[in-house]
Short mmCIF file of C-alpha atoms in Angstrom, two decimals:
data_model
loop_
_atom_site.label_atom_id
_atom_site.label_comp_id
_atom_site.label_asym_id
_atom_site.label_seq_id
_atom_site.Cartn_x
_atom_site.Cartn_y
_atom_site.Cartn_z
CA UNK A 909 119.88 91.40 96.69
CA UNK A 910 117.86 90.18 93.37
CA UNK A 911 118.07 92.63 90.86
CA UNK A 912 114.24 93.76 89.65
CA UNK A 913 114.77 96.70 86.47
CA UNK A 914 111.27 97.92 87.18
CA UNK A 915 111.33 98.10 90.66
CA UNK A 916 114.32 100.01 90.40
CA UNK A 917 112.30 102.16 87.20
CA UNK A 918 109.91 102.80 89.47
CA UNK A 919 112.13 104.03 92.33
CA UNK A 920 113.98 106.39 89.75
CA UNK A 921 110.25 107.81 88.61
CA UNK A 922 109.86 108.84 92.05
CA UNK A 923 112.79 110.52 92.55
CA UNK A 924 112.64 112.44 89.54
CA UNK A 925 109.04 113.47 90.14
CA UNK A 926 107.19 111.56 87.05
CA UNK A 927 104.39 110.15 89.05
CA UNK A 928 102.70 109.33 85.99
CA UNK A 929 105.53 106.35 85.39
CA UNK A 930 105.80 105.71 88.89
CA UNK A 931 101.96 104.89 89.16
CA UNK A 932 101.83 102.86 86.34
CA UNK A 933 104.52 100.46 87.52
CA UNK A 934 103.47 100.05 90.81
CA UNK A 935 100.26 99.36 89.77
CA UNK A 936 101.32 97.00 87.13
CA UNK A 937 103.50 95.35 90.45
CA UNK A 938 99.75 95.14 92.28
CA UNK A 939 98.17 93.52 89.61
CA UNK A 940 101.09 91.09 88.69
CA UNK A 941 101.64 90.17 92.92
CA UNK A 942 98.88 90.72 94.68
CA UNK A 943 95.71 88.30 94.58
CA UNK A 944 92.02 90.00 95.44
CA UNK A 945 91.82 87.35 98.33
CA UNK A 946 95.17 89.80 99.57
CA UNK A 947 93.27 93.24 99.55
CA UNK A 948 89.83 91.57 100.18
CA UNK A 949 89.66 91.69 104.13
CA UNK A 950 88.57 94.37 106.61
CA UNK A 951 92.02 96.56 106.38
CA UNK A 952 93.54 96.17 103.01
CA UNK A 953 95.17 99.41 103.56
CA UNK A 954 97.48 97.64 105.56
CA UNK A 955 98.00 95.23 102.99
CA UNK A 956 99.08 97.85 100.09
CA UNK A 957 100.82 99.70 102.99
CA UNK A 958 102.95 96.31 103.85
CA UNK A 959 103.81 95.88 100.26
CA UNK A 960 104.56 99.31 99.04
CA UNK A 961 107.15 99.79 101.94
CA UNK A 962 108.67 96.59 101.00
CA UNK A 963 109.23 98.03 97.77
CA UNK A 964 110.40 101.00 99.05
CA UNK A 965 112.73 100.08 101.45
CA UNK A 966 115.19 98.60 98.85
CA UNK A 967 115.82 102.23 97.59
CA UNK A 968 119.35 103.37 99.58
CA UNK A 969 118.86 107.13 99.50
CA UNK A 970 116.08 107.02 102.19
CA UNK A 971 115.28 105.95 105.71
CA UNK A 972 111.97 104.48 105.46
CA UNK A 973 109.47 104.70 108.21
CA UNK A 974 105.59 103.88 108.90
CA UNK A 975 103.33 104.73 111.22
CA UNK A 976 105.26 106.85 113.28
CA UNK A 977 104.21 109.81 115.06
CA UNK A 978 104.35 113.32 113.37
CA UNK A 979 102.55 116.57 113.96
CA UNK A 980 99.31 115.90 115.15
CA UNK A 981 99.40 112.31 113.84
CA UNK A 982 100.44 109.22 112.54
CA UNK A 983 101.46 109.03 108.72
CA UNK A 984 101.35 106.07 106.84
CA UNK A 985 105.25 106.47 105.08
CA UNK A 986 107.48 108.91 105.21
CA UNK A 987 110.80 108.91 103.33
CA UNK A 988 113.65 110.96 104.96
CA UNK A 989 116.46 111.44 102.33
CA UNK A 990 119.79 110.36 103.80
CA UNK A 991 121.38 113.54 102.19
CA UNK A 992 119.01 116.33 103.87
CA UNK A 993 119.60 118.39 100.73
CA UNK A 994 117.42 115.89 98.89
CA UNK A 995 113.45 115.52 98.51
CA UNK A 996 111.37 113.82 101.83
CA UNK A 997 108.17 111.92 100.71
CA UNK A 998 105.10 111.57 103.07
CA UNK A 999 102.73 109.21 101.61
CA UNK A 1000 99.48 108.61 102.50
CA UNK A 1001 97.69 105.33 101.59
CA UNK A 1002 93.70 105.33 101.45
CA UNK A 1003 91.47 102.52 100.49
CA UNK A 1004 88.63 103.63 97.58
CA UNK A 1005 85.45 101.72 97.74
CA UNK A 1006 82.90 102.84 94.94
CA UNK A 1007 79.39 102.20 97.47
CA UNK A 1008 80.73 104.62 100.07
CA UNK A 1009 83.24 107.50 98.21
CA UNK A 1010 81.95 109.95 96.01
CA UNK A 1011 84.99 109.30 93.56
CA UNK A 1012 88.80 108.62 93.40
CA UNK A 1013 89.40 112.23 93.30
CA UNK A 1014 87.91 113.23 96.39
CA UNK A 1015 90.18 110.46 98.15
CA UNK A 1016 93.04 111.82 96.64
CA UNK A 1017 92.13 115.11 97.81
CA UNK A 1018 91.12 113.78 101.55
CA UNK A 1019 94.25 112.13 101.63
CA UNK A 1020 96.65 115.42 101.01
CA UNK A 1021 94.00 117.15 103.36
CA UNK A 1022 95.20 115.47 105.92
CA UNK A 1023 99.03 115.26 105.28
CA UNK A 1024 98.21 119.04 105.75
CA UNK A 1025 96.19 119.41 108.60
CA UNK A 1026 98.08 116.38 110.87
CA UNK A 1027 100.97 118.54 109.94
CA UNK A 1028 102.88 115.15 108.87
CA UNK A 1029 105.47 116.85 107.74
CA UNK A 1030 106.99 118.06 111.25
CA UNK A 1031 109.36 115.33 111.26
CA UNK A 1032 110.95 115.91 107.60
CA UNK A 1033 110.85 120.12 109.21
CA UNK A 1034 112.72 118.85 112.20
CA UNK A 1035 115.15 116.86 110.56
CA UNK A 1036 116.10 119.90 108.26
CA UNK A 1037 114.47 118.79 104.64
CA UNK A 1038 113.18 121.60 102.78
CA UNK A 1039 111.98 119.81 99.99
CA UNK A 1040 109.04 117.77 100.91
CA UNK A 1041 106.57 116.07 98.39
CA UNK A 1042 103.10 114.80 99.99
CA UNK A 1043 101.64 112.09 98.25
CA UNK A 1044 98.08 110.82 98.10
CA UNK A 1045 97.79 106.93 96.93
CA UNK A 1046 94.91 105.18 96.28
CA UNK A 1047 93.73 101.73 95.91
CA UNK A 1048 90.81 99.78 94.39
CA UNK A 1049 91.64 96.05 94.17
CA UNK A 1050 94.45 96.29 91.93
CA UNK A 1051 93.79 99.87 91.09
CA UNK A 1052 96.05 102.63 91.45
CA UNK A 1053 96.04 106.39 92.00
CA UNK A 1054 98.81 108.95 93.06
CA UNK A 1055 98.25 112.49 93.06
CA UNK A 1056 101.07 114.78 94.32
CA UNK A 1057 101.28 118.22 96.09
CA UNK A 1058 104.43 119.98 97.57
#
């Protein structure tokens, strides 16, 4: 495997819970990688969502999963630690467009609303992980935004 020192800085930041670091790099990784023709069509969720779990799936403590079924939904990416006494992710990607959302903080907060109420977390519950951290992340071209809640 090719050895990237931010990707693996930015891994680290997320398992030690400093989003703030973790956000910056991946959005400096959107803006160096990704072109506006990539995130310019009628889903570019699923182009963020392609290239985040790329990213993502390099990191060996996790099982790495998208789309699957979970509670009363689908979730976008959900890390399962491979030790069940470590921290499960659930992410969930949304797409901010300034003409039709109020502001990036409401899509933040619409995208933890439904990790909640989809109950994405029944799989991580299931599997025996405790300690789960649902993640809102938000795009705008090469814009990023996390916001975190347990």
């Amino acid at each position: 495997p090719v050895k990237n020192d931010r990707l693996e800085m930015m891994l680290q930041a997320l398992d030690e819970n400093e989003m703030n670091i973790f956000q910056r790099l991946l959005n400096d990784f959107v803006v160096n990688t990704l072109s506006y023709y990539d995130t310019n069509g009628r889903e570019p969720e699923k182009v963020y969502q392609a290239f985040l779990l790329g990213m993502l799936i390099s990191h060996g403590a996790y099982e790495v999963s998208s789309n699957r079924e979970s509670g009363l939904g689908r979730y976008d990416i959900l890390l399962r630690p491979r030790d069940l006494g470590g921290r499960g992710f659930i992410m969930e990607l949304k797409v901010y467009d300034p003409m039709f959302d109020e502001s990036v903080d409401k899509v933040l907060d619409s995208a933890l609303a439904q990790i909640e109420k989809k109950q994405y977390a029944a799989t991580l519950h299931a599997a025996g992980v405790r300690d789960i951290l649902k993640m809102a992340i938000t795009f705008d071209g090469k814009r990023v935004w996390v916001k975190t809640t347990e």
